[in-house]
XYZ file of C-alpha atoms in Angstrom:
597
model
C -8.420 -23.293 -58.206
C -9.758 -22.189 -54.847
C -9.679 -18.647 -53.615
C -7.795 -18.409 -50.281
C -9.840 -16.689 -47.525
C -7.740 -13.880 -46.030
C -8.590 -13.228 -42.398
C -8.215 -9.825 -40.894
C -9.047 -8.206 -37.466
C -10.842 -4.920 -37.610
C -9.205 -3.322 -34.628
C -5.720 -4.215 -35.804
C -6.494 -3.078 -39.346
C -7.577 0.394 -37.966
C -4.388 0.572 -35.886
C -2.165 -0.249 -38.801
C -3.997 2.210 -41.141
C -3.442 4.960 -38.432
C 0.025 4.208 -37.449
C 0.999 7.791 -36.407
C -1.984 7.852 -34.031
C -1.044 4.577 -32.403
C 2.657 5.653 -32.034
C 1.508 8.887 -30.311
C -0.928 6.806 -28.153
C 2.023 4.454 -27.268
C 4.082 7.555 -26.005
C 1.066 8.753 -24.083
C 0.707 5.332 -22.412
C 4.453 5.237 -21.451
C 4.376 8.756 -20.015
C 1.045 8.245 -18.096
C 2.082 4.894 -16.882
C 5.366 6.059 -15.563
C 3.752 8.979 -13.743
C 1.030 6.769 -12.301
C 3.676 4.365 -10.962
C 5.629 7.164 -9.374
C 2.508 8.809 -7.833
C 0.620 5.673 -6.856
C 0.285 5.331 -2.948
C 2.511 2.538 -1.700
C 1.327 0.541 1.178
C 2.155 -2.791 2.866
C -1.310 -4.148 2.854
C -4.435 -3.402 0.895
C -6.769 -0.817 2.387
C -9.730 -2.882 3.717
C -12.734 -0.993 4.676
C -15.318 -3.283 6.629
C -18.798 -2.246 7.542
C -17.886 -2.917 11.164
C -19.369 -0.467 13.762
C -18.454 -0.212 17.469
C -20.430 1.356 20.267
C -18.650 2.020 23.491
C -20.484 3.306 26.538
C -18.769 4.137 29.881
C -20.818 4.112 33.009
C -18.435 4.085 36.053
C -19.310 2.541 39.321
C -21.673 -0.173 37.988
C -21.208 -3.912 38.055
C -20.999 -5.905 34.760
C -24.615 -7.313 35.422
C -25.952 -3.697 35.816
C -24.055 -2.589 32.691
C -25.665 -5.439 30.703
C -29.136 -4.891 31.982
C -29.174 -0.962 31.726
C -27.068 -0.372 28.556
C -26.036 -3.432 26.521
C -29.461 -5.138 26.224
C -31.453 -2.058 25.254
C -28.892 -1.239 22.659
C -28.826 -4.876 21.303
C -32.658 -4.794 21.200
C -32.777 -1.811 18.843
C -29.797 -2.946 16.755
C -31.319 -6.336 15.945
C -34.101 -4.713 14.114
C -31.735 -3.368 11.338
C -31.455 -4.956 8.053
C -28.106 -6.193 6.529
C -26.662 -7.097 9.871
C -24.521 -10.276 9.978
C -23.414 -10.429 13.559
C -23.879 -8.537 16.889
C -21.472 -9.189 19.731
C -21.237 -7.328 23.101
C -18.997 -7.149 26.101
C -20.058 -5.830 29.553
C -17.485 -5.278 32.089
C -17.072 -3.209 35.217
C -18.261 0.319 34.336
C -18.031 -0.172 30.459
C -20.232 -1.661 27.663
C -18.988 -2.421 24.156
C -21.163 -3.527 21.256
C -19.817 -4.633 17.917
C -22.091 -4.580 14.926
C -20.908 -6.373 11.735
C -22.921 -5.549 8.576
C -22.946 -7.433 5.294
C -20.231 -6.112 2.897
C -22.962 -4.967 0.503
C -23.770 -2.149 3.009
C -21.586 0.882 2.549
C -19.672 1.967 5.751
C -21.248 5.396 5.885
C -24.723 3.913 5.573
C -23.992 1.307 8.341
C -22.719 4.124 10.608
C -25.804 6.190 9.954
C -28.138 3.218 10.706
C -26.350 2.516 14.020
C -26.444 6.086 15.180
C -30.273 6.369 14.520
C -30.838 3.084 16.565
C -28.678 4.336 19.437
C -30.676 7.542 19.553
C -33.862 5.534 19.844
C -32.435 3.510 22.592
C -31.360 6.585 24.529
C -34.866 7.880 24.344
C -36.207 4.852 26.291
C -37.193 6.045 29.850
C -35.204 3.096 31.365
C -31.985 4.011 29.669
C -29.563 5.718 32.156
C -29.709 9.485 31.976
C -26.622 10.169 34.170
C -24.034 8.758 31.771
C -20.739 10.703 31.962
C -20.577 10.885 28.120
C -22.887 9.869 25.265
C -22.102 6.453 23.633
C -19.169 6.669 21.372
C -19.992 5.251 17.825
C -17.157 4.673 15.379
C -16.142 2.540 12.476
C -13.284 0.036 12.231
C -10.463 0.900 9.806
C -7.734 -1.573 9.856
C -5.223 0.565 7.922
C -5.374 3.152 10.677
C -4.810 0.698 13.480
C -1.485 -0.877 12.706
C 1.574 1.350 13.118
C 3.793 1.720 10.077
C 6.838 2.038 12.370
C 7.989 2.362 15.987
C 10.452 5.099 17.044
C 12.331 4.153 20.235
C 13.975 6.808 22.491
C 16.449 5.711 25.084
C 19.658 6.849 26.859
C 20.950 8.226 30.096
C 17.939 10.426 30.687
C 15.008 10.518 33.023
C 11.569 9.347 31.786
C 10.331 13.001 31.952
C 13.076 14.086 29.628
C 12.478 11.173 27.236
C 8.755 12.145 27.288
C 9.642 15.692 26.322
C 11.716 14.573 23.434
C 8.935 12.111 22.317
C 6.334 14.843 22.526
C 8.587 17.068 20.348
C 8.894 14.392 17.663
C 5.164 13.660 18.023
C 4.269 17.257 17.108
C 6.592 17.237 14.158
C 5.488 13.914 12.742
C 1.786 14.607 13.149
C 2.340 17.737 10.870
C 2.903 15.343 7.955
C -0.398 15.023 5.958
C 0.002 11.308 5.431
C 0.171 10.606 9.189
C -3.093 10.123 11.065
C -1.679 10.153 14.682
C 1.227 9.225 16.855
C 0.682 7.346 20.163
C 3.351 7.518 22.886
C 3.867 4.253 24.850
C 6.016 3.339 27.790
C 5.377 6.636 29.520
C 4.128 6.764 33.140
C 1.698 9.626 33.291
C 1.460 11.692 36.454
C -1.668 12.237 38.486
C -2.786 13.807 41.699
C -3.891 11.451 44.383
C -6.017 12.593 47.363
C -5.882 10.063 50.252
C -8.866 10.822 52.492
C -8.673 10.128 56.091
C -12.006 8.468 56.625
C -12.457 9.099 60.451
C -11.593 12.807 59.986
C -14.006 12.928 56.997
C -16.792 11.423 59.073
C -16.043 13.646 62.007
C -16.811 16.788 59.986
C -19.723 15.129 58.262
C -18.458 15.183 54.743
C -18.971 12.851 51.861
C -16.818 11.976 48.782
C -19.275 13.895 46.561
C -18.713 17.041 48.885
C -14.929 16.772 48.307
C -15.220 16.235 44.524
C -17.609 19.163 44.026
C -15.407 21.410 46.096
C -12.347 20.675 43.985
C -14.301 20.895 40.770
C -15.707 24.318 41.601
C -12.350 25.585 42.529
C -10.416 24.358 39.494
C -11.963 26.657 36.925
C -11.208 29.670 34.868
C -14.009 32.136 34.817
C -14.470 34.685 32.078
C -15.156 38.237 33.337
C -16.397 39.724 30.073
C -14.753 42.720 28.338
C -13.533 46.081 29.428
C -13.326 49.196 27.222
C -9.883 50.775 28.002
C -8.424 53.515 25.705
C -10.747 52.559 22.891
C -9.611 48.991 23.094
C -11.722 46.080 24.263
C -9.844 43.771 26.539
C -10.978 40.361 27.725
C -10.989 39.811 31.438
C -10.878 36.356 32.980
C -10.189 34.943 36.470
C -7.599 32.105 36.347
C -8.498 29.549 38.964
C -6.802 26.377 37.779
C -4.471 24.647 40.116
C -0.792 25.263 39.596
C 0.615 23.153 42.526
C -0.353 20.720 45.183
C -0.399 23.353 47.988
C -3.306 25.222 46.112
C -5.303 21.915 46.108
C -4.814 21.502 49.822
C -6.168 25.044 50.401
C -9.468 24.166 48.937
C -12.300 24.844 51.376
C -14.442 21.688 51.540
C -16.682 23.003 54.315
C -17.587 26.246 55.961
C -20.090 26.360 58.749
C -20.336 28.848 61.728
C -16.887 30.348 60.877
C -15.432 26.832 61.043
C -13.421 26.315 57.887
C -12.379 22.833 56.858
C -9.574 22.706 54.366
C -8.809 19.676 52.122
C -5.487 19.305 53.735
C -7.229 18.799 57.108
C -8.838 15.581 56.135
C -6.639 14.287 53.325
C -3.068 13.816 52.185
C -2.359 14.939 48.694
C 0.467 13.764 46.503
C 1.597 13.807 42.866
C 2.346 10.348 41.721
C 2.627 8.181 38.645
C -0.545 6.572 37.209
C -0.873 2.813 37.107
C 1.107 1.442 34.176
C -0.977 0.376 31.241
C 1.827 -0.096 28.589
C 5.495 -1.015 28.661
C 8.325 -0.433 26.142
C 11.623 -2.128 26.408
C 14.753 -2.330 24.129
C 17.688 -4.516 25.087
C 16.190 -4.816 28.585
C 16.280 -1.047 29.076
C 13.107 1.101 29.429
C 12.435 3.292 26.488
C 9.744 5.697 25.280
C 8.118 4.373 22.052
C 6.155 6.302 19.368
C 3.721 4.316 17.269
C 3.229 6.043 13.969
C -0.115 5.361 12.250
C -0.570 6.431 8.701
C -3.803 7.581 7.058
C -5.473 5.198 4.811
C -4.598 5.506 1.059
C -1.522 7.527 1.681
C 2.025 6.836 0.369
C 3.894 4.618 2.924
C 7.306 5.036 1.451
C 7.059 8.770 1.103
C 5.662 9.029 4.635
C 8.597 6.910 6.030
C 11.148 9.023 4.259
C 9.675 12.215 5.623
C 9.702 10.816 9.153
C 13.369 9.854 8.852
C 14.115 13.327 7.602
C 12.396 14.845 10.579
C 14.296 12.614 13.034
C 17.632 13.581 11.272
C 16.825 17.289 11.587
C 15.854 16.929 15.183
C 19.059 15.177 15.921
C 20.960 17.981 14.419
C 19.059 20.653 16.387
C 16.756 20.071 19.348
C 17.724 16.508 20.437
C 20.903 15.857 22.343
C 23.674 13.911 20.692
C 23.689 11.061 23.318
C 19.973 10.347 22.834
C 19.672 7.000 21.288
C 16.930 6.724 18.462
C 16.128 3.333 16.817
C 13.353 2.644 14.365
C 11.716 -0.779 14.419
C 8.807 -2.360 12.500
C 9.176 -0.061 9.529
C 6.737 -1.468 6.969
C 8.206 0.654 4.205
C 11.423 -1.525 3.981
C 9.414 -4.538 2.876
C 7.261 -2.530 0.475
C 10.310 -0.870 -1.069
C 11.855 -4.347 -1.415
C 8.826 -5.687 -3.190
C 8.866 -2.713 -5.580
C 12.604 -3.225 -6.433
C 11.890 -6.920 -6.948
C 9.013 -6.075 -9.319
C 11.215 -3.705 -11.346
C 14.032 -6.296 -11.480
C 11.557 -9.059 -12.494
C 10.279 -6.799 -15.394
C 13.817 -6.049 -16.496
C 14.865 -9.681 -16.245
C 11.795 -10.821 -18.048
C 12.443 -8.477 -20.963
C 16.032 -9.615 -21.158
C 15.084 -13.316 -21.144
C 12.405 -12.861 -23.722
C 14.611 -10.875 -26.074
C 17.543 -13.347 -25.626
C 15.448 -16.260 -26.488
C 13.598 -14.677 -29.462
C 16.621 -13.115 -31.039
C 17.917 -16.618 -31.976
C 14.666 -17.096 -33.997
C 13.765 -13.560 -35.156
C 16.861 -11.370 -34.647
C 17.483 -8.668 -32.093
C 15.432 -5.991 -33.893
C 12.361 -8.150 -34.232
C 12.643 -9.660 -30.800
C 12.469 -6.257 -29.276
C 8.864 -5.889 -30.547
C 7.911 -8.624 -28.242
C 10.017 -7.440 -25.412
C 8.347 -4.042 -25.543
C 5.013 -5.737 -24.718
C 6.158 -6.357 -21.119
C 6.896 -2.772 -20.075
C 3.992 -1.426 -22.142
C 1.504 -3.806 -20.595
C 2.729 -2.976 -17.133
C 2.679 0.815 -17.746
C -0.835 0.661 -19.094
C -1.807 -1.487 -15.989
C -0.270 1.141 -13.594
C -2.339 3.854 -15.327
C -5.618 1.876 -14.977
C -4.918 0.853 -11.432
C -4.126 4.464 -10.383
C -7.162 5.711 -12.077
C -9.299 3.216 -10.164
C -7.775 4.370 -6.824
C -5.893 1.123 -6.060
C -2.593 1.370 -4.099
C 0.566 -0.532 -4.705
C 0.392 -3.034 -1.896
C 1.510 -6.566 -1.272
C -1.425 -8.225 -3.156
C -1.115 -5.970 -6.194
C 2.694 -6.472 -6.398
C 2.310 -10.214 -6.067
C -0.266 -10.132 -8.817
C 2.041 -8.114 -11.129
C 4.874 -10.584 -10.647
C 2.548 -13.567 -11.246
C 1.207 -11.979 -14.455
C 4.720 -11.151 -15.743
C 5.109 -14.671 -17.176
C 1.690 -14.641 -18.914
C 1.413 -11.213 -20.556
C 4.145 -11.892 -23.096
C 2.357 -15.026 -24.673
C -0.037 -12.847 -26.783
C 2.931 -10.663 -28.219
C 4.943 -13.706 -29.059
C 2.138 -15.296 -31.116
C 1.328 -12.043 -32.997
C 4.862 -11.040 -33.756
C 6.063 -14.570 -34.738
C 3.050 -14.903 -37.183
C 3.679 -11.529 -38.726
C 7.253 -12.408 -39.134
C 6.359 -15.673 -40.823
C 4.247 -13.919 -43.398
C 6.949 -11.256 -44.035
C 9.531 -13.968 -44.395
C 7.214 -15.550 -47.128
C 7.516 -12.294 -49.071
C 4.505 -10.345 -48.168
C 4.605 -6.524 -47.616
C 4.901 -5.318 -43.977
C 1.417 -3.761 -43.759
C -0.320 -6.753 -45.399
C 1.642 -9.203 -43.209
C 0.650 -7.240 -40.154
C -3.027 -7.256 -40.949
C -3.189 -10.946 -42.075
C -0.894 -12.076 -39.325
C -3.026 -10.560 -36.586
C -6.201 -11.761 -38.351
C -5.084 -15.338 -38.249
C -4.434 -15.438 -34.434
C -6.638 -12.594 -33.054
C -9.609 -14.654 -32.102
C -7.539 -17.689 -30.665
C -5.461 -15.313 -28.415
C -8.725 -13.448 -27.350
C -10.261 -16.849 -26.472
C -7.077 -17.860 -24.626
C -6.986 -14.656 -22.605
C -10.671 -14.845 -21.887
C -10.440 -18.377 -20.449
C -7.490 -17.291 -18.244
C -9.479 -14.272 -16.969
C -12.575 -16.458 -16.401
C -10.679 -18.713 -13.989
C -10.192 -15.720 -11.712
C -13.751 -14.482 -11.749
C -14.788 -16.548 -8.766
C -11.948 -15.220 -6.748
C -13.037 -11.625 -7.685
C -16.400 -12.169 -6.147
C -15.317 -13.897 -2.932
C -17.475 -12.541 -0.122
C -16.441 -11.472 3.403
C -13.298 -9.913 4.615
C -11.024 -12.585 3.028
C -12.602 -11.634 -0.327
C -11.999 -7.947 0.341
C -8.356 -8.763 0.943
C -7.903 -11.215 -2.016
C -9.965 -9.345 -4.658
C -6.927 -7.275 -5.626
C -5.194 -10.457 -7.062
C -7.744 -11.319 -9.691
C -8.485 -7.696 -10.443
C -4.850 -6.881 -11.041
C -4.355 -10.018 -13.027
C -7.401 -9.243 -15.239
C -6.137 -5.651 -15.920
C -2.679 -6.813 -16.769
C -3.735 -9.588 -19.152
C -6.220 -7.317 -20.780
C -3.516 -4.730 -21.296
C -1.222 -7.237 -22.843
C -4.061 -8.207 -25.258
C -4.426 -4.588 -26.154
C -0.784 -4.198 -26.745
C -0.638 -7.368 -28.832
C -3.564 -6.389 -31.091
C -3.049 -2.607 -31.373
C 0.606 -1.587 -30.703
C 2.581 -4.670 -31.809
C 1.088 -4.678 -35.372
C 1.941 -1.073 -35.798
C 5.555 -1.509 -34.642
C 6.063 -4.634 -36.707
C 4.606 -3.131 -39.905
C 6.754 -0.133 -39.497
C 10.132 -1.408 -38.206
C 10.250 -5.201 -38.614
C 12.547 -6.674 -41.247
C 12.466 -10.347 -42.440
C 15.669 -12.193 -42.137
C 18.895 -11.208 -40.539
C 20.574 -8.036 -41.838
C 24.348 -7.789 -41.774
C 25.702 -5.507 -39.210
C 28.172 -2.739 -39.892
C 30.552 -3.612 -36.960
C 32.568 -0.458 -37.419
C 29.598 1.835 -37.125
C 28.249 -0.205 -34.061
C 31.670 0.043 -32.485
C 31.859 3.709 -32.991
C 28.384 4.309 -31.562
C 29.060 2.054 -28.582
C 32.359 3.871 -27.768
C 30.597 7.191 -28.081
C 27.884 6.178 -25.668
C 30.489 4.682 -23.156
C 32.487 7.871 -23.304
C 29.438 10.047 -22.737
C 28.543 7.905 -19.683
C 32.049 8.470 -18.188
C 31.924 12.248 -18.940
C 28.447 12.625 -17.339
C 29.551 10.608 -14.325
C 32.667 12.607 -13.824
C 31.301 16.032 -14.472
C 27.808 15.986 -13.150
C 28.106 13.167 -10.541
C 24.844 11.611 -11.629
C 24.325 7.808 -11.907
C 21.115 7.016 -13.726
C 21.927 8.527 -17.210
C 25.550 7.217 -17.236
C 24.419 3.741 -16.274
C 21.818 3.756 -18.992
C 24.294 4.897 -21.682
C 26.816 2.396 -20.422
C 24.346 -0.433 -20.696
C 23.209 0.465 -24.222
C 26.771 0.718 -25.348
C 27.804 -2.652 -23.933
C 24.584 -4.258 -25.329
C 25.365 -2.927 -28.765
C 28.869 -4.397 -28.670
C 27.584 -7.634 -27.228
C 25.056 -7.942 -30.087
C 27.576 -7.107 -32.786
C 30.224 -9.545 -31.725
C 28.362 -12.348 -29.832
C 24.554 -12.223 -30.107
C 24.250 -11.467 -33.825
C 26.779 -14.158 -35.013
C 25.239 -16.734 -32.717
C 21.667 -16.062 -33.831
C 22.707 -16.056 -37.441
C 24.435 -19.394 -37.028
C 21.391 -20.745 -35.151
C 19.033 -19.732 -37.850
C 21.233 -21.037 -40.691
C 22.252 -24.355 -39.165
C 20.370 -25.370 -35.945
C 16.877 -24.552 -37.225
C 17.153 -26.399 -40.506
C 18.563 -29.336 -38.811
C 15.687 -29.348 -36.303
C 13.218 -29.047 -39.107
C 14.781 -31.986 -40.896
C 14.730 -34.165 -37.787
C 11.183 -33.308 -37.128
C 10.170 -33.953 -40.784
C 11.971 -37.396 -40.832
C 10.340 -38.349 -37.566
C 6.865 -37.636 -38.851
C 7.478 -39.378 -42.163
C 8.816 -42.519 -40.374
C 6.011 -42.577 -37.886
C 3.305 -42.028 -40.609
C 4.802 -44.690 -43.085
C 4.997 -47.363 -40.443
C 8.788 -47.996 -40.874
C 10.938 -49.723 -38.351
C 10.896 -48.198 -34.802
C 14.667 -47.789 -35.134
C 14.188 -44.915 -37.411
C 11.705 -43.348 -34.964
C 14.095 -43.833 -32.020
C 17.056 -42.512 -33.867
C 15.046 -39.493 -34.923
C 13.887 -38.917 -31.409
C 17.356 -39.119 -30.096
C 18.575 -36.714 -32.770
C 15.861 -34.292 -31.848
C 16.803 -34.498 -28.192
C 20.416 -33.984 -29.174
C 19.829 -30.875 -31.212
């Protein structure tokens, strides 16, 4: 007589021996996961930070060839000496130089920015570098999340462009007060500018140049501080305001005074206040509109920001803005993100229902719920880990969660079914839980590890595409690891404490009473409090209890007592006929019987 080797798994044994601690841990995971899901920033796309630095240098009045020779090439010469640079591209146009430096993704953005600034300072110290630049080279990093607007707000109606611009600026100030908003750009507005049309013969007659006119205007259009005066024990600031208020004041500027001969600007030029050259257009239904591009800060909650913007627009329409002003919102990314979140929640709920419905025919409703709980618990634990790691809920993460939904329940099914089998053989719940997990622990660990290993190459994909796609394998690894933890730690505790072998007869009268009480409470809460969530939950629980008592329980009991034994007999006869080498007719008949059942 040989002794049977009993396999157990240390982590599962520890959890079963400390069931109260594991139950408390389960509650903590559920609460922390729910709070993490609610508070996680929700975005349309992953926040990709690329080590891509731009250097823009304006130098008006110079041709592209001069810009390349004086600015672009000296900058490129210094930038090429840096380490970790993948690519340097430049553009030299009339009066402007732009240089793009792309680093390897192993270089942090802050480090890349520091290196570029140091090299630009070295290039500026070169004696041949222009010293009369109107401004220092602008060095900035590229952040894609702060380039694409999250929504467009269009203003139109029977108003002038100046009025629409005023309304747009009012909304711009209100929306930019939202912490999650980076900036708001107004498009489709024709800015005004002062144009001075100089009469060349007159200017030459009085011996003036363009620089003389520019300096005269610049010196007059200033506000000069006069210091402080002590008046009645109070110090008051004195300043002379000299900024232009209208076009006539510009015309009164003295551009030349010689031998009591005063030349005013109006004597040699015509001054007008006109619209700038259009650099953007906004149209809606072939009508001109003023458009606001709302750009969100990286890592902020897209849905919350969109809701606050809509609330601001509603308040403005009730107060400051006129009733006949037409406001429309286009390109709202929060709609797609909210739809994806709703689909994820629906997929989780539908997955739990399908799993429980299939397993209740084999294990009963009570025991099937132990497998069903693996789905929400694995998801909640994943939300907690992702939130702690600073990951946002974006398109790639949501797609990964839906993809993992079909795989995370496999470990729970194997563990619960094996424990149920041992309990059905007559073993005590605690012993069945320990031995049941011990028999399948390493196979399901190996199975999960092989699945995770397939996603490792995707997680280390280099370049910008790798930065975008890495959220898929990372999320899958976290979700599948969470499902393994639930299967090895939480499911054994729940099964050892609550699982029952076989089907227990239901007291239909008690179930019916409880169901009617829950349905009645749902109606009372809905009529008295006007809420929807709690009454809907109570109503669903009551209906599910009635459905289980009168439909699911009898169907599962009949399936276990009739269908499963018949399937087992057909399977056994098929194997016997196949192994004994009997006529193929028996095999064919058995196969048809198996397909029939």
